[in-house]
Amino acid sequence: MLSMRKRGVKVEWNEYNDTSMTAHKGRPPYRLAYCTRQEAERAEALPPEIRARFSAEELSQLKSLPPRRLRDRLAGRLAAKRALAEHFAEEEGWIAEPRELEIFNDDAGRPFLRLPPGAMAAAPSFSITHCAEGGAAAVGGAGRRVGVDLETVVARPAEVIAFVSAPIENRSAGPDSPEAQARLWTAKEAALKLLGLGLGADARAVRPEAEDVTFTGLPAEIWRELGSPRVRLAYEQVQGAMLAVVFTGD
C-alpha cells in the first residue's frame, strides 16, 4: 500500500487499485493516478489481468522492450489508463475499457491517445512520467493542458541543477537541499511537457514561482501560440519522490 500526502491529507493507495488520486470534493482541474514500482515489477511478467488492459498493438510494443524500460513503460501506462478512464467516465459518461485507451508515442517521444472508432469523446490533454518510485499520469480537465513529472528526492550535483536553472534559482536548490532541487526540476520538466517540449529545450527559460510558471525564449513563444494562458503549478510528495503538475487556467 502506498501512502501519499496531498495538501496535508494522507491518502492510502492499494496496489492494482484503479482509483484516481483526486478527491471528488474540491479537487483540482486535473486527474492524477499512480502506479507503484512494486506493481510495475509484478506486471512485468504480463499476467492475464495486465494483458487485458492493453491492445494487441500495445502488447507487441511492450514485449519488445528490455526489462527496465518495460517496467518504466508499464508504470506510466497503467497510471495513464487509470486517469484517462476516470476522466471519460466522469466527464463524458463513457465507461471505457483500459484496452480501448491505446497509448503510443509520436516521433518526438510524446505520448498520444488513440480512441476506438466511433468513440463519443475527444482525447484530452494528458501527461505521463516515471522514476525509480513508480509511474504517474495527469489528465487535464476540459480545455486545459497539463504536464506532470515525478523524480526521486535525492541530492544532485550543483552542475546538474545549473544545467536547468538560472543563477538565482541555483542559490535555493543546492546539493544540501534535495527537496528544493526536486521541486525545481519537476516543475520545469512538467512545464516543458505541457508546452509539448522536452528537456532538449532550455529549461532555464522556465521560471516556476509559488503557484504559477512563467516563460522566456522558445517556451514563451510556444506559450503565446497557445493564447498566453495562466500556467499554474502544484506539488505532491509520494514516498521518496516529488511530483509536480503544471496546468493551464485559473
PDB file of C-alpha atoms in Angstrom:
ATOM      1  CA  MET A   1       0.000   0.000   0.000  1.00  0.00           C
ATOM      2  CA  LEU A   2       1.287   3.423  -0.993  1.00  0.00           C
ATOM      3  CA  SER A   3       0.989   6.463   1.232  1.00  0.00           C
ATOM      4  CA  MET A   4       0.585   9.876  -0.380  1.00  0.00           C
ATOM      5  CA  ARG A   5       0.374  13.253   1.287  1.00  0.00           C
ATOM      6  CA  LYS A   6      -1.721  15.843  -0.512  1.00  0.00           C
ATOM      7  CA  ARG A   7      -2.172  19.292   0.987  1.00  0.00           C
ATOM      8  CA  GLY A   8      -1.748  17.850   4.478  1.00  0.00           C
ATOM      9  CA  VAL A   9      -4.062  14.869   3.866  1.00  0.00           C
ATOM     10  CA  LYS A  10      -2.676  11.363   3.927  1.00  0.00           C
ATOM     11  CA  VAL A  11      -4.164   9.083   1.271  1.00  0.00           C
ATOM     12  CA  GLU A  12      -3.657   5.321   1.110  1.00  0.00           C
ATOM     13  CA  TRP A  13      -3.431   3.571  -2.240  1.00  0.00           C
ATOM     14  CA  ASN A  14      -3.881  -0.167  -2.688  1.00  0.00           C
ATOM     15  CA  GLU A  15      -1.769  -1.610  -5.466  1.00  0.00           C
ATOM     16  CA  TYR A  16      -3.794  -2.728  -8.514  1.00  0.00           C
ATOM     17  CA  ASN A  17      -6.409  -0.178  -7.457  1.00  0.00           C
ATOM     18  CA  ASP A  18      -7.869   1.665 -10.433  1.00  0.00           C
ATOM     19  CA  THR A  19      -8.934   4.709  -8.428  1.00  0.00           C
ATOM     20  CA  SER A  20      -7.637   8.147  -9.329  1.00  0.00           C
ATOM     21  CA  MET A  21      -5.773  10.180  -6.747  1.00  0.00           C
ATOM     22  CA  THR A  22      -8.091  13.147  -6.922  1.00  0.00           C
ATOM     23  CA  ALA A  23     -10.927  13.520  -4.441  1.00  0.00           C
ATOM     24  CA  HIS A  24     -14.390  14.401  -5.724  1.00  0.00           C
ATOM     25  CA  LYS A  25     -14.900  17.392  -3.432  1.00  0.00           C
ATOM     26  CA  GLY A  26     -12.742  20.421  -4.071  1.00  0.00           C
ATOM     27  CA  ARG A  27     -10.391  18.618  -6.406  1.00  0.00           C
ATOM     28  CA  PRO A  28      -8.041  20.454  -8.772  1.00  0.00           C
ATOM     29  CA  PRO A  29      -8.824  20.752 -12.504  1.00  0.00           C
ATOM     30  CA  TYR A  30      -6.921  17.601 -13.423  1.00  0.00           C
ATOM     31  CA  ARG A  31      -6.961  13.919 -12.582  1.00  0.00           C
ATOM     32  CA  LEU A  32      -3.905  12.201 -11.238  1.00  0.00           C
ATOM     33  CA  ALA A  33      -3.188   8.470 -10.967  1.00  0.00           C
ATOM     34  CA  TYR A  34      -0.194   6.483  -9.823  1.00  0.00           C
ATOM     35  CA  CYS A  35       1.357   3.028 -10.306  1.00  0.00           C
ATOM     36  CA  THR A  36       3.875   1.797  -7.730  1.00  0.00           C
ATOM     37  CA  ARG A  37       7.213   0.288  -8.683  1.00  0.00           C
ATOM     38  CA  GLN A  38       6.141  -2.941  -6.952  1.00  0.00           C
ATOM     39  CA  GLU A  39       3.025  -3.124  -9.102  1.00  0.00           C
ATOM     40  CA  ALA A  40       5.036  -2.485 -12.261  1.00  0.00           C
ATOM     41  CA  GLU A  41       7.511  -5.218 -11.327  1.00  0.00           C
ATOM     42  CA  ARG A  42       4.691  -7.726 -10.842  1.00  0.00           C
ATOM     43  CA  ALA A  43       3.106  -6.579 -14.084  1.00  0.00           C
ATOM     44  CA  GLU A  44       6.383  -7.131 -15.943  1.00  0.00           C
ATOM     45  CA  ALA A  45       5.532 -10.826 -16.417  1.00  0.00           C
ATOM     46  CA  LEU A  46       2.369  -9.615 -18.221  1.00  0.00           C
ATOM     47  CA  PRO A  47      -0.103 -11.846 -16.352  1.00  0.00           C
ATOM     48  CA  PRO A  48      -3.621 -12.142 -17.820  1.00  0.00           C
ATOM     49  CA  GLU A  49      -5.064  -9.277 -15.756  1.00  0.00           C
ATOM     50  CA  ILE A  50      -2.343  -6.985 -17.107  1.00  0.00           C
ATOM     51  CA  ARG A  51      -2.570  -8.175 -20.714  1.00  0.00           C
ATOM     52  CA  ALA A  52      -6.299  -7.441 -20.581  1.00  0.00           C
ATOM     53  CA  ARG A  53      -5.529  -3.750 -20.077  1.00  0.00           C
ATOM     54  CA  PHE A  54      -3.596  -3.387 -23.330  1.00  0.00           C
ATOM     55  CA  SER A  55      -4.470  -3.789 -27.001  1.00  0.00           C
ATOM     56  CA  ALA A  56      -2.626  -6.273 -29.212  1.00  0.00           C
ATOM     57  CA  GLU A  57      -0.558  -3.454 -30.727  1.00  0.00           C
ATOM     58  CA  GLU A  58       0.356  -2.080 -27.313  1.00  0.00           C
ATOM     59  CA  LEU A  59       1.345  -5.553 -26.083  1.00  0.00           C
ATOM     60  CA  SER A  60       3.534  -6.070 -29.135  1.00  0.00           C
ATOM     61  CA  GLN A  61       5.437  -2.883 -28.335  1.00  0.00           C
ATOM     62  CA  LEU A  62       5.716  -3.758 -24.647  1.00  0.00           C
ATOM     63  CA  LYS A  63       7.146  -7.200 -25.372  1.00  0.00           C
ATOM     64  CA  SER A  64       9.912  -5.649 -27.489  1.00  0.00           C
ATOM     65  CA  LEU A  65      11.289  -3.610 -24.567  1.00  0.00           C
ATOM     66  CA  PRO A  66      14.197  -4.665 -22.311  1.00  0.00           C
ATOM     67  CA  PRO A  67      13.229  -5.323 -18.653  1.00  0.00           C
ATOM     68  CA  ARG A  68      13.987  -1.904 -17.167  1.00  0.00           C
ATOM     69  CA  ARG A  69      12.288   0.013 -19.951  1.00  0.00           C
ATOM     70  CA  LEU A  70       9.346  -2.374 -19.737  1.00  0.00           C
ATOM     71  CA  ARG A  71       8.885  -1.673 -16.018  1.00  0.00           C
ATOM     72  CA  ASP A  72       9.050   2.070 -16.617  1.00  0.00           C
ATOM     73  CA  ARG A  73       6.637   1.873 -19.548  1.00  0.00           C
ATOM     74  CA  LEU A  74       4.172  -0.249 -17.579  1.00  0.00           C
ATOM     75  CA  ALA A  75       4.319   2.086 -14.582  1.00  0.00           C
ATOM     76  CA  GLY A  76       3.474   5.095 -16.727  1.00  0.00           C
ATOM     77  CA  ARG A  77       0.917   3.419 -18.974  1.00  0.00           C
ATOM     78  CA  LEU A  78      -1.037   1.769 -16.158  1.00  0.00           C
ATOM     79  CA  ALA A  79      -1.242   5.097 -14.351  1.00  0.00           C
ATOM     80  CA  ALA A  80      -2.335   6.858 -17.552  1.00  0.00           C
ATOM     81  CA  LYS A  81      -5.078   4.364 -18.334  1.00  0.00           C
ATOM     82  CA  ARG A  82      -6.461   4.812 -14.821  1.00  0.00           C
ATOM     83  CA  ALA A  83      -6.541   8.593 -15.015  1.00  0.00           C
ATOM     84  CA  LEU A  84      -7.976   8.563 -18.541  1.00  0.00           C
ATOM     85  CA  ALA A  85     -10.675   6.017 -17.668  1.00  0.00           C
ATOM     86  CA  GLU A  86     -11.873   8.170 -14.778  1.00  0.00           C
ATOM     87  CA  HIS A  87     -11.813  11.282 -16.964  1.00  0.00           C
ATOM     88  CA  PHE A  88     -14.045   9.695 -19.589  1.00  0.00           C
ATOM     89  CA  ALA A  89     -16.389   8.174 -17.005  1.00  0.00           C
ATOM     90  CA  GLU A  90     -16.954  11.441 -15.165  1.00  0.00           C
ATOM     91  CA  GLU A  91     -16.687  13.977 -17.992  1.00  0.00           C
ATOM     92  CA  GLU A  92     -18.216  12.038 -20.884  1.00  0.00           C
ATOM     93  CA  GLY A  93     -20.263   9.284 -19.234  1.00  0.00           C
ATOM     94  CA  TRP A  94     -18.234   6.714 -21.155  1.00  0.00           C
ATOM     95  CA  ILE A  95     -17.075   3.635 -19.238  1.00  0.00           C
ATOM     96  CA  ALA A  96     -14.013   2.802 -21.313  1.00  0.00           C
ATOM     97  CA  GLU A  97     -12.170  -0.492 -21.105  1.00  0.00           C
ATOM     98  CA  PRO A  98      -8.441   0.066 -20.478  1.00  0.00           C
ATOM     99  CA  ARG A  99      -7.511  -1.716 -23.720  1.00  0.00           C
ATOM    100  CA  GLU A 100      -9.703   0.769 -25.635  1.00  0.00           C
ATOM    101  CA  LEU A 101      -7.453   3.589 -24.430  1.00  0.00           C
ATOM    102  CA  GLU A 102      -4.443   2.889 -26.628  1.00  0.00           C
ATOM    103  CA  ILE A 103      -1.376   4.966 -25.780  1.00  0.00           C
ATOM    104  CA  PHE A 104       1.556   5.329 -28.149  1.00  0.00           C
ATOM    105  CA  ASN A 105       4.442   7.750 -28.675  1.00  0.00           C
ATOM    106  CA  ASP A 106       4.888  10.075 -31.630  1.00  0.00           C
ATOM    107  CA  ASP A 107       8.198  10.593 -33.431  1.00  0.00           C
ATOM    108  CA  ALA A 108       9.256  13.151 -30.807  1.00  0.00           C
ATOM    109  CA  GLY A 109       8.542  10.714 -27.966  1.00  0.00           C
ATOM    110  CA  ARG A 110       5.377  12.476 -26.808  1.00  0.00           C
ATOM    111  CA  PRO A 111       2.532  10.168 -25.725  1.00  0.00           C
ATOM    112  CA  PHE A 112      -0.745  10.319 -27.603  1.00  0.00           C
ATOM    113  CA  LEU A 113      -4.080   8.593 -27.151  1.00  0.00           C
ATOM    114  CA  ARG A 114      -5.825   6.587 -29.857  1.00  0.00           C
ATOM    115  CA  LEU A 115      -9.516   6.056 -29.199  1.00  0.00           C
ATOM    116  CA  PRO A 116     -11.660   3.336 -30.819  1.00  0.00           C
ATOM    117  CA  PRO A 117     -13.674   4.186 -33.951  1.00  0.00           C
ATOM    118  CA  GLY A 118     -16.934   5.855 -33.048  1.00  0.00           C
ATOM    119  CA  ALA A 119     -15.825   6.911 -29.575  1.00  0.00           C
ATOM    120  CA  MET A 120     -18.155   9.650 -28.361  1.00  0.00           C
ATOM    121  CA  ALA A 121     -15.354  11.653 -26.787  1.00  0.00           C
ATOM    122  CA  ALA A 122     -12.274  13.644 -27.702  1.00  0.00           C
ATOM    123  CA  ALA A 123      -8.804  12.888 -26.405  1.00  0.00           C
ATOM    124  CA  PRO A 124      -7.915  15.217 -23.506  1.00  0.00           C
ATOM    125  CA  SER A 125      -4.503  16.665 -22.733  1.00  0.00           C
ATOM    126  CA  PHE A 126      -2.561  14.168 -20.644  1.00  0.00           C
ATOM    127  CA  SER A 127       0.995  13.601 -19.479  1.00  0.00           C
ATOM    128  CA  ILE A 128       2.969  10.587 -18.223  1.00  0.00           C
ATOM    129  CA  THR A 129       6.050  10.286 -16.026  1.00  0.00           C
ATOM    130  CA  HIS A 130       8.049   7.625 -14.197  1.00  0.00           C
ATOM    131  CA  CYS A 131      11.026   7.311 -11.881  1.00  0.00           C
ATOM    132  CA  ALA A 132      12.503   4.705  -9.539  1.00  0.00           C
ATOM    133  CA  GLU A 133       9.468   5.042  -7.241  1.00  0.00           C
ATOM    134  CA  GLY A 134       6.884   4.242  -9.920  1.00  0.00           C
ATOM    135  CA  GLY A 135       4.821   5.999 -12.555  1.00  0.00           C
ATOM    136  CA  ALA A 136       2.205   8.745 -12.586  1.00  0.00           C
ATOM    137  CA  ALA A 137      -0.098  10.400 -15.085  1.00  0.00           C
ATOM    138  CA  ALA A 138      -2.211  13.545 -15.165  1.00  0.00           C
ATOM    139  CA  VAL A 139      -5.239  14.284 -17.347  1.00  0.00           C
ATOM    140  CA  GLY A 140      -6.379  17.860 -17.855  1.00  0.00           C
ATOM    141  CA  GLY A 141      -9.951  18.987 -17.409  1.00  0.00           C
ATOM    142  CA  ALA A 142     -11.990  20.331 -20.321  1.00  0.00           C
ATOM    143  CA  GLY A 143      -9.972  22.787 -22.406  1.00  0.00           C
ATOM    144  CA  ARG A 144      -6.908  22.574 -20.166  1.00  0.00           C
ATOM    145  CA  ARG A 145      -3.389  21.479 -20.964  1.00  0.00           C
ATOM    146  CA  VAL A 146      -1.376  19.557 -18.405  1.00  0.00           C
ATOM    147  CA  GLY A 147       2.174  18.335 -17.782  1.00  0.00           C
ATOM    148  CA  VAL A 148       3.481  16.099 -14.992  1.00  0.00           C
ATOM    149  CA  ASP A 149       6.878  14.977 -13.730  1.00  0.00           C
ATOM    150  CA  LEU A 150       7.940  12.629 -10.932  1.00  0.00           C
ATOM    151  CA  GLU A 151      11.503  12.466  -9.600  1.00  0.00           C
ATOM    152  CA  THR A 152      13.189  10.707  -6.700  1.00  0.00           C
ATOM    153  CA  VAL A 153      14.211  13.166  -3.980  1.00  0.00           C
ATOM    154  CA  VAL A 154      17.987  12.796  -3.932  1.00  0.00           C
ATOM    155  CA  ALA A 155      20.870  15.282  -3.784  1.00  0.00           C
ATOM    156  CA  ARG A 156      22.110  16.196  -7.253  1.00  0.00           C
ATOM    157  CA  PRO A 157      25.469  17.813  -8.080  1.00  0.00           C
ATOM    158  CA  ALA A 158      25.357  21.592  -8.432  1.00  0.00           C
ATOM    159  CA  GLU A 159      26.423  21.366 -12.078  1.00  0.00           C
ATOM    160  CA  VAL A 160      23.414  19.167 -12.874  1.00  0.00           C
ATOM    161  CA  ILE A 161      20.992  21.693 -11.378  1.00  0.00           C
ATOM    162  CA  ALA A 162      22.849  24.536 -13.127  1.00  0.00           C
ATOM    163  CA  PHE A 163      22.032  22.838 -16.436  1.00  0.00           C
ATOM    164  CA  VAL A 164      18.321  23.545 -15.932  1.00  0.00           C
ATOM    165  CA  SER A 165      18.258  26.592 -13.671  1.00  0.00           C
ATOM    166  CA  ALA A 166      19.054  30.286 -13.683  1.00  0.00           C
ATOM    167  CA  PRO A 167      21.735  31.539 -11.224  1.00  0.00           C
ATOM    168  CA  ILE A 168      19.120  32.970  -8.861  1.00  0.00           C
ATOM    169  CA  GLU A 169      17.435  29.551  -8.728  1.00  0.00           C
ATOM    170  CA  ASN A 170      20.728  27.761  -8.032  1.00  0.00           C
ATOM    171  CA  ARG A 171      21.127  29.521  -4.711  1.00  0.00           C
ATOM    172  CA  SER A 172      17.990  27.949  -3.263  1.00  0.00           C
ATOM    173  CA  ALA A 173      18.487  24.497  -4.789  1.00  0.00           C
ATOM    174  CA  GLY A 174      21.956  23.391  -3.724  1.00  0.00           C
ATOM    175  CA  PRO A 175      23.076  19.802  -3.011  1.00  0.00           C
ATOM    176  CA  ASP A 176      22.160  20.324   0.658  1.00  0.00           C
ATOM    177  CA  SER A 177      18.506  20.891  -0.351  1.00  0.00           C
ATOM    178  CA  PRO A 178      17.433  17.782  -2.302  1.00  0.00           C
ATOM    179  CA  GLU A 179      13.736  18.544  -1.853  1.00  0.00           C
ATOM    180  CA  ALA A 180      14.177  22.047  -3.293  1.00  0.00           C
ATOM    181  CA  GLN A 181      16.148  20.543  -6.173  1.00  0.00           C
ATOM    182  CA  ALA A 182      13.378  18.044  -6.854  1.00  0.00           C
ATOM    183  CA  ARG A 183      10.689  20.737  -6.795  1.00  0.00           C
ATOM    184  CA  LEU A 184      12.662  22.896  -9.218  1.00  0.00           C
ATOM    185  CA  TRP A 185      13.463  20.036 -11.586  1.00  0.00           C
ATOM    186  CA  THR A 186       9.971  18.528 -11.664  1.00  0.00           C
ATOM    187  CA  ALA A 187       8.261  21.891 -12.156  1.00  0.00           C
ATOM    188  CA  LYS A 188      10.454  22.754 -15.117  1.00  0.00           C
ATOM    189  CA  GLU A 189      10.096  19.380 -16.804  1.00  0.00           C
ATOM    190  CA  ALA A 190       6.331  19.287 -16.241  1.00  0.00           C
ATOM    191  CA  ALA A 191       6.013  22.785 -17.734  1.00  0.00           C
ATOM    192  CA  LEU A 192       8.029  21.814 -20.800  1.00  0.00           C
ATOM    193  CA  LYS A 193       5.785  18.774 -21.260  1.00  0.00           C
ATOM    194  CA  LEU A 194       2.714  20.993 -21.088  1.00  0.00           C
ATOM    195  CA  LEU A 195       4.161  23.037 -23.954  1.00  0.00           C
ATOM    196  CA  GLY A 196       4.948  19.898 -25.961  1.00  0.00           C
ATOM    197  CA  LEU A 197       8.678  20.350 -25.462  1.00  0.00           C
ATOM    198  CA  GLY A 198      11.250  18.228 -23.658  1.00  0.00           C
ATOM    199  CA  LEU A 199      14.482  18.819 -21.803  1.00  0.00           C
ATOM    200  CA  GLY A 200      16.055  19.427 -25.187  1.00  0.00           C
ATOM    201  CA  ALA A 201      14.575  22.901 -24.788  1.00  0.00           C
ATOM    202  CA  ASP A 202      16.275  25.385 -22.477  1.00  0.00           C
ATOM    203  CA  ALA A 203      14.821  24.647 -19.040  1.00  0.00           C
ATOM    204  CA  ARG A 204      16.361  27.891 -17.771  1.00  0.00           C
ATOM    205  CA  ALA A 205      13.631  29.653 -19.775  1.00  0.00           C
ATOM    206  CA  VAL A 206      11.026  28.110 -17.455  1.00  0.00           C
ATOM    207  CA  ARG A 207      10.550  30.006 -14.178  1.00  0.00           C
ATOM    208  CA  PRO A 208       8.484  28.217 -11.509  1.00  0.00           C
ATOM    209  CA  GLU A 209       7.106  30.589  -8.894  1.00  0.00           C
ATOM    210  CA  ALA A 210       4.951  29.936  -5.823  1.00  0.00           C
ATOM    211  CA  GLU A 211       1.813  28.949  -7.736  1.00  0.00           C
ATOM    212  CA  ASP A 212       2.464  29.937 -11.360  1.00  0.00           C
ATOM    213  CA  VAL A 213       5.022  29.321 -14.089  1.00  0.00           C
ATOM    214  CA  THR A 214       6.374  31.972 -16.463  1.00  0.00           C
ATOM    215  CA  PHE A 215       8.457  31.599 -19.608  1.00  0.00           C
ATOM    216  CA  THR A 216      11.095  33.308 -21.732  1.00  0.00           C
ATOM    217  CA  GLY A 217      12.700  32.376 -25.046  1.00  0.00           C
ATOM    218  CA  LEU A 218      11.292  29.489 -27.100  1.00  0.00           C
ATOM    219  CA  PRO A 219       8.967  28.269 -24.332  1.00  0.00           C
ATOM    220  CA  ALA A 220       7.450  31.772 -24.209  1.00  0.00           C
ATOM    221  CA  GLU A 221       6.868  31.678 -27.970  1.00  0.00           C
ATOM    222  CA  ILE A 222       5.003  28.364 -27.672  1.00  0.00           C
ATOM    223  CA  TRP A 223       3.051  29.716 -24.697  1.00  0.00           C
ATOM    224  CA  ARG A 224       1.938  32.758 -26.713  1.00  0.00           C
ATOM    225  CA  GLU A 225       0.861  30.481 -29.573  1.00  0.00           C
ATOM    226  CA  LEU A 226      -1.403  28.729 -27.055  1.00  0.00           C
ATOM    227  CA  GLY A 227      -3.066  32.058 -26.266  1.00  0.00           C
ATOM    228  CA  SER A 228      -0.915  33.072 -23.280  1.00  0.00           C
ATOM    229  CA  PRO A 229      -2.960  31.171 -20.681  1.00  0.00           C
ATOM    230  CA  ARG A 230      -2.228  31.308 -16.991  1.00  0.00           C
ATOM    231  CA  VAL A 231       0.016  28.340 -16.154  1.00  0.00           C
ATOM    232  CA  ARG A 232      -0.338  27.049 -12.621  1.00  0.00           C
ATOM    233  CA  LEU A 233       1.732  24.677 -10.526  1.00  0.00           C
ATOM    234  CA  ALA A 234       1.061  22.150  -7.755  1.00  0.00           C
ATOM    235  CA  TYR A 235       3.274  19.648  -5.956  1.00  0.00           C
ATOM    236  CA  GLU A 236       2.678  16.321  -4.246  1.00  0.00           C
ATOM    237  CA  GLN A 237       5.089  14.190  -2.215  1.00  0.00           C
ATOM    238  CA  VAL A 238       4.851  10.470  -2.909  1.00  0.00           C
ATOM    239  CA  GLN A 239       7.006   8.450  -0.525  1.00  0.00           C
ATOM    240  CA  GLY A 240      10.576   9.236  -1.640  1.00  0.00           C
ATOM    241  CA  ALA A 241       9.573  11.171  -4.751  1.00  0.00           C
ATOM    242  CA  MET A 242       8.405  14.668  -5.680  1.00  0.00           C
ATOM    243  CA  LEU A 243       5.622  15.117  -8.209  1.00  0.00           C
ATOM    244  CA  ALA A 244       4.810  18.376  -9.995  1.00  0.00           C
ATOM    245  CA  VAL A 245       1.673  19.043 -12.012  1.00  0.00           C
ATOM    246  CA  VAL A 246       1.556  22.086 -14.283  1.00  0.00           C
ATOM    247  CA  PHE A 247      -1.790  23.039 -15.823  1.00  0.00           C
ATOM    248  CA  THR A 248      -3.453  25.899 -17.682  1.00  0.00           C
ATOM    249  CA  GLY A 249      -6.330  28.066 -16.475  1.00  0.00           C
ATOM    250  CA  ASP A 250      -7.452  29.659 -13.225  1.00  0.00           C
TER     251      ASP A 250
END
